[in-house]
Each structure stands twice: as C-alpha cells, then as structure tokens.
Amino acid sequence: MTDLLLLPGDGIGPEVTAQVRRVANRLANDLTIDERPFGGTSFDQLGTPLADETLTQAKAAKAVLMGAVGGPQWANAPRDKRPEAGLLGLRAGMGVFANLRPAICFQPLAGASTLKREVIEGLDLMIVRELTGGVYFGKPRGIEDLPGGGRRGVDTQVYTTAEIERIARVAFELARGRKNKVHSAEKSNVMETGLLWRQVVTDLHSREYADVELEHILADNAAMQLVKNPKQFDVMVTDNLFGDILSDEAAQLTGSLGMLPSAALGAPGTPGLYEPIHGSAPDIAGQGIANPLAAILSFEMALRWSLGRADLADKLYAAVGKALEKGARTPDLGGQLTTIEMADAVLTEL
Ligand code: NAD
Ligand code: IPM
Ligand code: MN
C-alpha cells in the first residue's frame, strides 16, 4: 500500500515536490512513496489531466500530495481537459470537502510581508474552505451562443444544508482546539446560497456549538478586515470561491504565497489531499527559485492529519522555523536561496 502518492503536476510543482521527497526520505524513510503524472503533464502524456488509475491510486493511498497544476500552454484546451479540471476531479473523486488553509506568520518572517510587522506578528489563522461544492461544481454552466449574436456565460452557485453543515462542523470542532472563535464569511446580503449558509451555520451553532464564539461577516468586509486587523480571526469558514480568494490574501500576510500549505479532508478514514495553495507560477518555473516551504509544510500536515506521525510533523515544523530563524530566504521572501538550498536549510535542521 502506498503511504504517500506524489502528484508533482506542472510548472514549479515538480520543483517543490522534489524537495518534499528529500524531506520525506530524511524524516520517515519507511514511508512508501509513489508518483503519478497529473494536470497538464498528464494531459500531454496520457491525454487527460486526471487518469482513472491516478484517481484509483489516490483513493487507495494514505495521503496524496499535489504540487501545482496549470500553465499558459494548456489555456486553450477544452475545459474538461484543462489541468485545473483534473484537480477539481481529484478533489471531488476523493470527497475531500474540508480544506484547511492555515495562515501562520513565522516569527522570523514578521518583517518579510508587505504589511506592517505589528499587523501580522503572531498571526495564526485557520481558513476552512468548502472544497467540493459551490460555483466550482454547480450546474448549469457553460458558454452559449445567443441567437441575436453575442454569447452568454453561466456558472451556478449552489449549496445544500448538508454541505454547509458538514463544513461548519469542521470549523467549530477546530475552533474548540484553538481560540474557540469562528467567523463565517458569506454574502447573505445578496446571495441565496449566502442566506442559507448563514441560517444553517446559525442553527448548527445554537444546537451543538453554543460554547464557541460565532460571528457572521460579509465576505467583502472579511477581505478588508484581513489586511486591517488579521489577528482578530481564529477560524474563518467560507465557501469554495470566497475561500480561494481569501486564502491567497491570507497567504501574503505570512510573507509569501510560497509559505501557505493546505490539507483537504473528507470522511474519517479516507485519505487526505495535501497541496500548497499556490499555483504553478509560470513566471518563475524552471528557474529553480520557487519557495518549497508551502509544499514541505503540506507534507507536515499530511504527517499530522493522515499518516499518524504527529511527532515527525512537530519535528519538521520546528526545523522550518529554525531554518527561517537562521535567515533562510528564497527570493519571494526577499532572499537569494534556490529551491534546493531552502530545502537544504530545512534538512540541516532535521
Ligand atoms: P500562482 O500562484 O501560480 O502565482 C502567483 C504569483 O505568486 C506569481 O508571481 C508566482 O511567481 C508567485 N508564487 C507562487 N508560488 C510561489 C512559490 N512557491 N515561490 C515563490 N513565488 C511563488 O498563480 P497564477 O499565476 O495566477 O496561476 C498560474 C497557474 O497556476 C494557472 O494556470 C492557475 O490555474 C494555476 N493555479 C494552480 C493552483 C494549484 O495547483 N493548486 C493554485 C493556483 C493557481
Ligand atoms: C487553489 C487553486 C485552484 C482553485 C485551481 C487551480 C483549480 O487556485 O487551490 O487555490 O481555484 O481551487
Ligand atoms: Mn487559489
């Protein structure tokens, strides 16, 4: 049985996942690791971004770690053959509906963000993004020709009570082990799904989680509050699209998009999907300068949440912190290290 299935993907994906492999070999050389083509790379080799065997293997592994997918070379492929469609198919196929995106500002990086030190120092925020519903998957969708000329594009935002309740439950449970505070972000002022979201979260809260502090916040205000005073947040639960946007914003609070890992979890006992939240970074791909820490920290999350090795996760987390403390910085953090040298710095601490 595979412990960890690596899906390097496209652009900087293979560059950062290669560093995960080095770290895994050092830290836990008893782990069985497999690798499969994924995304645009899989499309080029196999004619599809997500091959059936890849999904089968993913579901049979203990954890899956994906690098990144996408790039300009596949921009004109049909929608269902695009690298991003492979990722959505993987998330849906694995049933990983709860996406945990922790935005933590490592102390040595408090000066590395574009935001003022006092705003982000000590930041520890968990974004809980719904990952298998909403406008990413709603039907109908498509672009159609209009009889009188012109075209019409349609996406559908849709949520059921069951989908909202299960993601809210994850947020409340996480909050109980943290600072016991949940912000639920939606647009109930203009969207029906937002209104339902607010009602379902409110009901669940009063039924089962009244001990947790709950605040509803409109998603646009949440975006503003994140840069104004991010430390007011502990856990933020939100839908698929808002979660995508707000987590990129939160990533920059930690110093760089290259710092933010994620864990996507489904039903208990099923494998988790771990991914850095950044993309394939076509602007720096192939240069060997991508920050591998989001990928390495995604492996840290896999050790903790799927592989039952919290002890090793703690070690790895501490090693990343020490490497940063000693000044290890890739260019996105204002430094000079290459991808490999950044991983070397972590390996040295291990
Ligand atoms: P991106 O996240 O790839 O890049 C945004 C910016 O952040 C770029 O300037 C990039 O150089 C920088 N950056 C990202 N990761 C970095 C890292 N590890 N180290 C240093 N700098 C880093 O977003 P984009 O440019 O909007 O999208 C590029 C492609 O990636 C698109 O095809 C998009 O669909 C895809 N994408 C994939 C994922 C994923 O696989 N999970 C996530 C986001 C975007
Ligand atoms: C992310 C990415 C993906 C998303 C894309 C590549 C499908 O932006 O993981 O944040 O939108 O979910
Ligand atoms: Mn994104």
Short mmCIF file of C-alpha atoms and ligand atoms in Angstrom, two decimals:
data_model
loop_
_atom_site.label_atom_id
_atom_site.label_comp_id
_atom_site.label_asym_id
_atom_site.label_seq_id
_atom_site.Cartn_x
_atom_site.Cartn_y
_atom_site.Cartn_z
CA MET A 1 0.00 0.00 0.00
CA THR A 2 1.22 3.46 -0.87
CA ASP A 3 1.60 5.78 2.09
CA LEU A 4 2.13 8.91 0.07
CA LEU A 5 1.18 9.47 -3.56
CA LEU A 6 3.03 12.41 -5.08
CA LEU A 7 1.41 14.30 -7.96
CA PRO A 8 4.08 16.84 -8.98
CA GLY A 9 1.98 18.40 -11.75
CA ASP A 10 3.13 21.42 -13.74
CA GLY A 11 5.37 24.49 -13.60
CA ILE A 12 7.04 24.75 -10.19
CA GLY A 13 5.02 21.74 -8.97
CA PRO A 14 7.77 19.20 -9.77
CA GLU A 15 10.43 21.56 -8.36
CA VAL A 16 8.76 21.84 -4.95
CA THR A 17 7.54 18.23 -4.68
CA ALA A 18 11.11 17.00 -5.35
CA GLN A 19 12.04 18.78 -2.12
CA VAL A 20 9.16 17.09 -0.29
CA ARG A 21 10.59 13.75 -1.39
CA ARG A 22 14.01 14.67 0.02
CA VAL A 23 12.48 15.73 3.32
CA ALA A 24 10.31 12.59 3.48
CA ASN A 25 13.31 10.35 2.80
CA ARG A 26 15.22 12.02 5.61
CA LEU A 27 12.41 12.15 8.13
CA ALA A 28 10.48 8.96 7.52
CA ASN A 29 12.31 6.61 5.18
CA ASP A 30 9.86 3.82 5.97
CA LEU A 31 7.13 5.67 4.04
CA THR A 32 6.30 4.12 0.68
CA ILE A 33 6.10 6.89 -1.89
CA ASP A 34 4.66 6.64 -5.38
CA GLU A 35 4.38 9.22 -8.09
CA ARG A 36 1.94 9.79 -10.99
CA PRO A 37 1.70 12.38 -13.76
CA PHE A 38 -1.02 14.92 -13.10
CA GLY A 39 -2.51 18.07 -14.60
CA GLY A 40 -1.09 19.40 -17.86
CA THR A 41 1.79 16.94 -17.67
CA SER A 42 -0.69 14.08 -17.53
CA PHE A 43 -2.69 15.60 -20.39
CA ASP A 44 0.46 15.68 -22.53
CA GLN A 45 1.42 12.10 -21.65
CA LEU A 46 -1.96 10.38 -21.29
CA GLY A 47 -4.48 12.69 -22.95
CA THR A 48 -6.24 13.54 -19.69
CA PRO A 49 -5.29 15.69 -16.68
CA LEU A 50 -6.56 13.01 -14.26
CA ALA A 51 -6.20 9.41 -15.42
CA ASP A 52 -8.58 6.82 -13.91
CA GLU A 53 -5.61 4.88 -12.48
CA THR A 54 -4.37 8.06 -10.79
CA LEU A 55 -7.68 8.59 -9.01
CA THR A 56 -7.83 4.90 -8.07
CA GLN A 57 -4.31 5.07 -6.68
CA ALA A 58 -5.08 8.32 -4.85
CA LYS A 59 -8.08 6.77 -3.13
CA ALA A 60 -6.01 3.76 -2.10
CA ALA A 61 -3.11 5.81 -0.67
CA LYS A 62 -2.98 7.11 2.89
CA ALA A 63 -2.23 10.63 1.70
CA VAL A 64 -1.82 12.44 -1.61
CA LEU A 65 0.47 15.41 -2.09
CA MET A 66 -0.06 17.58 -5.16
CA GLY A 67 2.45 20.19 -6.33
CA ALA A 68 0.62 22.57 -8.64
CA VAL A 69 -1.20 22.44 -11.96
CA GLY A 70 -1.82 24.73 -14.89
CA GLY A 71 0.04 26.96 -17.26
CA PRO A 72 -0.36 29.00 -20.42
CA GLN A 73 0.40 26.01 -22.67
CA TRP A 74 -2.95 24.44 -21.74
CA ALA A 75 -5.02 27.63 -21.71
CA ASN A 76 -6.84 26.68 -24.90
CA ALA A 77 -7.52 23.03 -24.09
CA PRO A 78 -11.21 22.17 -23.71
CA ARG A 79 -12.46 22.93 -20.21
CA ASP A 80 -12.68 19.27 -19.12
CA LYS A 81 -9.13 18.58 -20.30
CA ARG A 82 -7.53 21.53 -18.59
CA PRO A 83 -5.10 20.88 -15.74
CA GLU A 84 -7.41 22.66 -13.27
CA ALA A 85 -10.26 20.31 -14.23
CA GLY A 86 -8.02 17.42 -13.19
CA LEU A 87 -7.56 18.99 -9.77
CA LEU A 88 -11.30 19.57 -9.32
CA GLY A 89 -11.94 15.97 -10.41
CA LEU A 90 -9.39 14.73 -7.90
CA ARG A 91 -10.94 16.76 -5.05
CA ALA A 92 -14.45 15.59 -5.93
CA GLY A 93 -13.34 11.99 -6.56
CA MET A 94 -11.58 11.82 -3.20
CA GLY A 95 -14.52 13.54 -1.50
CA VAL A 96 -12.23 15.97 0.32
CA PHE A 97 -14.76 18.66 1.17
CA ALA A 98 -12.91 20.39 4.01
CA ASN A 99 -9.89 22.44 3.01
CA LEU A 100 -7.79 23.67 5.92
CA ARG A 101 -5.55 26.57 4.97
CA PRO A 102 -3.52 27.74 7.97
CA ALA A 103 -2.04 31.23 7.66
CA ILE A 104 0.68 31.36 10.25
CA CYS A 105 3.26 34.09 10.38
CA PHE A 106 6.56 32.52 11.41
CA GLN A 107 8.22 34.94 13.82
CA PRO A 108 11.36 35.48 11.67
CA LEU A 109 9.14 36.45 8.71
CA ALA A 110 7.25 39.19 10.52
CA GLY A 111 9.32 41.67 8.55
CA ALA A 112 9.03 39.82 5.22
CA SER A 113 5.41 40.66 4.46
CA THR A 114 4.32 43.75 2.58
CA LEU A 115 2.20 44.51 5.65
CA LYS A 116 3.47 46.22 8.78
CA ARG A 117 5.15 43.97 11.34
CA GLU A 118 2.69 44.84 14.14
CA VAL A 119 -0.27 43.85 11.96
CA ILE A 120 0.93 40.31 11.25
CA GLU A 121 3.36 39.36 14.02
CA GLY A 122 1.94 36.31 15.83
CA LEU A 123 -0.76 35.69 13.22
CA ASP A 124 -2.31 32.21 13.46
CA LEU A 125 -5.44 31.98 11.38
CA MET A 126 -7.16 28.89 10.01
CA ILE A 127 -9.24 29.30 6.89
CA VAL A 128 -11.72 26.46 6.44
CA ARG A 129 -12.72 26.45 2.79
CA GLU A 130 -15.57 24.32 1.46
CA LEU A 131 -13.90 22.44 -1.40
CA THR A 132 -16.27 20.19 -3.34
CA GLY A 133 -19.34 22.36 -3.85
CA GLY A 134 -20.47 25.86 -4.72
CA VAL A 135 -19.84 27.61 -8.00
CA TYR A 136 -16.88 25.33 -8.79
CA PHE A 137 -19.23 22.43 -9.40
CA GLY A 138 -22.75 23.91 -9.80
CA LYS A 139 -24.84 23.14 -12.88
CA PRO A 140 -25.80 24.54 -15.32
CA ARG A 141 -22.56 26.01 -16.52
CA GLY A 142 -21.17 26.84 -19.91
CA ILE A 143 -20.91 29.42 -22.65
CA GLU A 144 -23.64 29.50 -25.28
CA ASP A 145 -24.18 31.46 -28.47
CA LEU A 146 -27.09 33.87 -28.37
CA PRO A 147 -29.48 33.89 -31.33
CA GLY A 148 -29.08 37.62 -31.88
CA GLY A 149 -25.30 37.41 -31.71
CA GLY A 150 -23.02 37.58 -28.73
CA ARG A 151 -22.58 34.82 -26.17
CA ARG A 152 -23.74 34.06 -22.66
CA GLY A 153 -21.61 32.53 -19.88
CA VAL A 154 -23.27 30.79 -16.96
CA ASP A 155 -21.95 29.50 -13.64
CA THR A 156 -24.18 28.24 -10.85
CA GLN A 157 -23.55 28.77 -7.16
CA VAL A 158 -25.36 26.05 -5.25
CA TYR A 159 -25.17 24.72 -1.69
CA THR A 160 -27.31 22.26 0.26
CA THR A 161 -27.87 22.32 4.01
CA ALA A 162 -25.89 19.08 4.34
CA GLU A 163 -22.87 20.57 2.57
CA ILE A 164 -22.94 23.72 4.70
CA GLU A 165 -23.48 21.86 7.93
CA ARG A 166 -20.59 19.45 7.47
CA ILE A 167 -18.07 22.20 6.68
CA ALA A 168 -19.33 24.37 9.56
CA ARG A 169 -18.95 21.39 11.87
CA VAL A 170 -15.28 21.08 10.87
CA ALA A 171 -14.76 24.77 11.67
CA PHE A 172 -16.44 24.59 15.08
CA GLU A 173 -14.53 21.44 16.03
CA LEU A 174 -11.21 23.05 15.02
CA ALA A 175 -12.05 26.23 16.93
CA ARG A 176 -12.60 24.24 20.13
CA GLY A 177 -8.96 23.15 19.98
CA ARG A 178 -7.80 26.71 19.27
CA LYS A 179 -9.09 30.11 20.45
CA ASN A 180 -12.72 28.98 20.24
CA LYS A 181 -13.81 31.60 17.74
CA VAL A 182 -15.38 31.16 14.30
CA HIS A 183 -16.08 33.78 11.68
CA SER A 184 -18.44 32.59 8.97
CA ALA A 185 -17.99 34.60 5.76
CA GLU A 186 -20.63 34.78 3.01
CA LYS A 187 -22.68 37.28 1.04
CA SER A 188 -26.08 36.72 2.64
CA ASN A 189 -26.93 40.29 1.75
CA VAL A 190 -27.10 39.48 -1.97
CA MET A 191 -26.90 35.70 -2.50
CA GLU A 192 -29.46 32.99 -1.74
CA THR A 193 -26.69 30.50 -1.01
CA GLY A 194 -25.24 33.08 1.36
CA LEU A 195 -28.53 33.43 3.18
CA LEU A 196 -28.91 29.66 3.52
CA TRP A 197 -25.28 29.45 4.64
CA ARG A 198 -25.91 31.95 7.44
CA GLN A 199 -29.10 30.18 8.56
CA VAL A 200 -27.54 26.72 8.61
CA VAL A 201 -24.42 27.89 10.46
CA THR A 202 -26.58 29.74 12.99
CA ASP A 203 -28.78 26.67 13.57
CA LEU A 204 -25.88 24.27 13.96
CA HIS A 205 -24.17 26.69 16.32
CA SER A 206 -27.16 27.03 18.64
CA ARG A 207 -27.87 23.28 18.52
CA GLU A 208 -24.38 21.92 19.13
CA TYR A 209 -21.69 24.57 19.41
CA ALA A 210 -23.07 27.36 21.59
CA ASP A 211 -19.81 27.27 23.58
CA VAL A 212 -17.90 28.52 20.52
CA GLU A 213 -17.94 32.24 19.76
CA LEU A 214 -19.55 32.77 16.34
CA GLU A 215 -19.53 35.90 14.21
CA HIS A 216 -21.06 36.25 10.78
CA ILE A 217 -19.16 38.52 8.43
CA LEU A 218 -19.85 39.55 4.85
CA ALA A 219 -17.09 38.25 2.62
CA ASP A 220 -16.13 41.66 1.21
CA ASN A 221 -15.71 43.03 4.71
CA ALA A 222 -13.72 39.90 5.62
CA ALA A 223 -11.31 40.70 2.78
CA MET A 224 -10.82 44.20 4.16
CA GLN A 225 -10.54 43.10 7.81
CA LEU A 226 -7.88 40.54 6.81
CA VAL A 227 -5.46 43.31 5.87
CA LYS A 228 -6.66 45.77 8.52
CA ASN A 229 -6.51 43.52 11.57
CA PRO A 230 -5.98 39.85 10.71
CA LYS A 231 -5.26 38.83 14.29
CA GLN A 232 -8.93 39.29 15.22
CA PHE A 233 -9.56 35.99 13.40
CA ASP A 234 -9.08 32.47 14.70
CA VAL A 235 -11.05 30.17 12.36
CA MET A 236 -12.76 31.52 9.26
CA VAL A 237 -15.22 29.23 7.47
CA THR A 238 -16.34 30.10 3.99
CA ASP A 239 -17.44 28.71 0.64
CA ASN A 240 -15.31 27.38 -2.19
CA LEU A 241 -14.87 30.61 -4.17
CA PHE A 242 -14.53 33.06 -1.27
CA GLY A 243 -12.16 30.60 0.39
CA ASP A 244 -9.97 30.51 -2.70
CA ILE A 245 -9.68 34.29 -2.77
CA LEU A 246 -9.41 34.96 0.96
CA SER A 247 -6.71 32.31 1.39
CA ASP A 248 -4.46 33.88 -1.26
CA GLU A 249 -4.90 37.16 0.59
CA ALA A 250 -4.10 35.47 3.90
CA ALA A 251 -1.00 33.87 2.36
CA GLN A 252 0.54 37.25 1.75
CA LEU A 253 0.08 38.05 5.46
CA THR A 254 2.54 35.23 6.18
CA GLY A 255 5.20 36.76 3.94
CA SER A 256 4.55 34.98 0.66
CA LEU A 257 2.14 32.79 -1.25
CA GLY A 258 5.04 30.31 -1.23
CA MET A 259 4.52 29.75 2.51
CA LEU A 260 0.93 28.54 2.73
CA PRO A 261 0.16 24.80 2.84
CA SER A 262 -3.22 23.09 2.89
CA ALA A 263 -4.95 19.89 3.86
CA ALA A 264 -8.14 18.72 2.19
CA LEU A 265 -10.00 16.17 4.26
CA GLY A 266 -13.07 14.02 3.70
CA ALA A 267 -14.83 11.38 5.75
CA PRO A 268 -12.82 9.89 8.64
CA GLY A 269 -10.55 7.09 7.47
CA THR A 270 -10.30 8.35 3.89
CA PRO A 271 -7.03 9.76 2.50
CA GLY A 272 -6.33 13.47 2.67
CA LEU A 273 -5.16 15.62 -0.22
CA TYR A 274 -2.31 17.97 0.60
CA GLU A 275 -1.37 20.90 -1.60
CA PRO A 276 0.46 24.17 -1.34
CA ILE A 277 -2.17 26.80 -2.10
CA HIS A 278 -0.01 28.49 -4.73
CA GLY A 279 -0.17 27.67 -8.41
CA SER A 280 2.34 26.57 -11.00
CA ALA A 281 3.94 30.04 -11.09
CA PRO A 282 4.74 30.10 -14.83
CA ASP A 283 6.67 33.36 -14.35
CA ILE A 284 9.40 31.60 -12.31
CA ALA A 285 9.02 27.95 -13.36
CA GLY A 286 12.24 26.28 -14.45
CA GLN A 287 14.45 28.82 -12.68
CA GLY A 288 14.90 26.77 -9.51
CA ILE A 289 13.92 29.66 -7.25
CA ALA A 290 10.42 28.69 -6.10
CA ASN A 291 9.86 28.59 -2.37
CA PRO A 292 9.40 24.91 -1.43
CA LEU A 293 8.12 25.62 2.10
CA ALA A 294 4.39 25.60 1.25
CA ALA A 295 4.89 22.12 -0.22
CA ILE A 296 7.11 20.98 2.66
CA LEU A 297 4.57 22.30 5.18
CA SER A 298 1.84 20.48 3.25
CA PHE A 299 3.82 17.30 3.90
CA GLU A 300 3.94 18.37 7.55
CA MET A 301 0.13 18.50 7.50
CA ALA A 302 -0.01 15.07 5.83
CA LEU A 303 2.17 13.60 8.60
CA ARG A 304 -0.20 15.09 11.16
CA TRP A 305 -3.62 14.51 9.61
CA SER A 306 -3.28 11.34 7.51
CA LEU A 307 -0.08 9.48 8.31
CA GLY A 308 -0.46 9.37 12.09
CA ARG A 309 3.01 10.83 12.66
CA ALA A 310 2.37 14.00 14.66
CA ASP A 311 5.79 13.51 16.28
CA LEU A 312 7.53 13.86 12.93
CA ALA A 313 5.24 16.73 11.95
CA ASP A 314 6.33 18.61 15.07
CA LYS A 315 9.98 17.98 14.19
CA LEU A 316 9.52 19.20 10.65
CA TYR A 317 7.60 22.28 11.73
CA ALA A 318 10.36 23.17 14.18
CA ALA A 319 13.03 22.61 11.51
CA VAL A 320 11.27 25.01 9.13
CA GLY A 321 11.03 27.58 11.92
CA LYS A 322 14.75 27.22 12.74
CA ALA A 323 15.80 27.47 9.10
CA LEU A 324 13.85 30.72 8.81
CA GLU A 325 15.30 31.96 12.08
CA LYS A 326 18.79 31.43 10.67
CA GLY A 327 17.87 33.59 7.71
CA ALA A 328 16.99 31.06 5.01
CA ARG A 329 15.03 33.00 2.38
CA THR A 330 14.05 32.34 -1.22
CA PRO A 331 13.58 35.42 -3.45
CA ASP A 332 9.84 35.68 -2.69
CA LEU A 333 10.86 36.27 0.95
CA GLY A 334 13.48 38.81 -0.03
CA GLY A 335 16.41 36.37 -0.07
CA GLN A 336 18.74 34.63 -2.51
CA LEU A 337 18.37 30.92 -1.85
CA THR A 338 17.39 28.49 -4.57
CA THR A 339 14.60 25.96 -4.08
CA ILE A 340 17.15 23.24 -3.33
CA GLU A 341 19.13 25.43 -0.92
CA MET A 342 15.95 26.29 1.00
CA ALA A 343 15.20 22.58 1.37
CA ASP A 344 18.85 22.04 2.36
CA ALA A 345 18.38 24.57 5.14
CA VAL A 346 15.42 22.58 6.46
CA LEU A 347 17.29 19.27 6.10
CA THR A 348 20.22 20.71 8.07
CA GLU A 349 17.86 21.45 10.96
CA LEU A 350 16.44 17.92 10.78
P1 NAD B 1 0.40 31.37 -8.93
O1 NAD B 1 0.05 31.01 -7.55
O2 NAD B 1 0.96 30.31 -9.77
O3 NAD B 1 1.42 32.60 -8.91
C1 NAD B 1 1.08 33.88 -8.37
C2 NAD B 1 2.39 34.64 -8.03
O4 NAD B 1 2.98 34.06 -6.87
C3 NAD B 1 3.43 34.54 -9.14
O5 NAD B 1 4.14 35.77 -9.20
C4 NAD B 1 4.36 33.43 -8.66
O6 NAD B 1 5.69 33.54 -9.12
C5 NAD B 1 4.29 33.60 -7.14
N1 NAD B 1 4.49 32.31 -6.47
C6 NAD B 1 3.58 31.30 -6.38
N2 NAD B 1 4.10 30.26 -5.73
C7 NAD B 1 5.36 30.59 -5.39
C8 NAD B 1 6.40 29.92 -4.69
N3 NAD B 1 6.26 28.68 -4.20
N4 NAD B 1 7.57 30.57 -4.54
C9 NAD B 1 7.73 31.82 -5.00
N5 NAD B 1 6.78 32.50 -5.67
C10 NAD B 1 5.61 31.91 -5.86
O7 NAD B 1 -0.94 31.96 -9.59
P2 NAD B 1 -1.23 32.38 -11.12
O8 NAD B 1 -0.03 32.92 -11.75
O9 NAD B 1 -2.45 33.17 -11.05
O10 NAD B 1 -1.62 31.00 -11.81
C11 NAD B 1 -0.71 30.25 -12.60
C12 NAD B 1 -1.33 28.91 -12.95
O11 NAD B 1 -1.45 28.12 -11.77
C13 NAD B 1 -2.76 28.98 -13.52
O12 NAD B 1 -2.84 28.02 -14.54
C14 NAD B 1 -3.65 28.61 -12.35
O13 NAD B 1 -4.85 28.00 -12.73
C15 NAD B 1 -2.78 27.64 -11.63
N6 NAD B 1 -3.05 27.51 -10.19
C16 NAD B 1 -2.95 26.25 -9.68
C17 NAD B 1 -3.11 26.05 -8.32
C18 NAD B 1 -2.97 24.68 -7.79
O14 NAD B 1 -2.44 23.82 -8.49
N7 NAD B 1 -3.40 24.38 -6.56
C19 NAD B 1 -3.32 27.14 -7.46
C20 NAD B 1 -3.40 28.41 -8.03
C21 NAD B 1 -3.25 28.59 -9.39
C1 IPM B 2 -6.28 26.69 -5.40
C2 IPM B 2 -6.33 26.94 -6.89
C3 IPM B 2 -7.39 26.05 -7.53
C4 IPM B 2 -8.74 26.55 -7.01
C5 IPM B 2 -7.43 25.99 -9.07
C6 IPM B 2 -6.10 25.68 -9.67
C7 IPM B 2 -8.45 24.96 -9.51
O1 IPM B 2 -6.49 28.28 -7.17
O2 IPM B 2 -6.12 25.53 -4.98
O3 IPM B 2 -6.37 27.65 -4.62
O4 IPM B 2 -9.30 27.52 -7.53
O5 IPM B 2 -9.24 25.89 -6.08
MN MN B 3 -6.33 29.54 -5.40
#
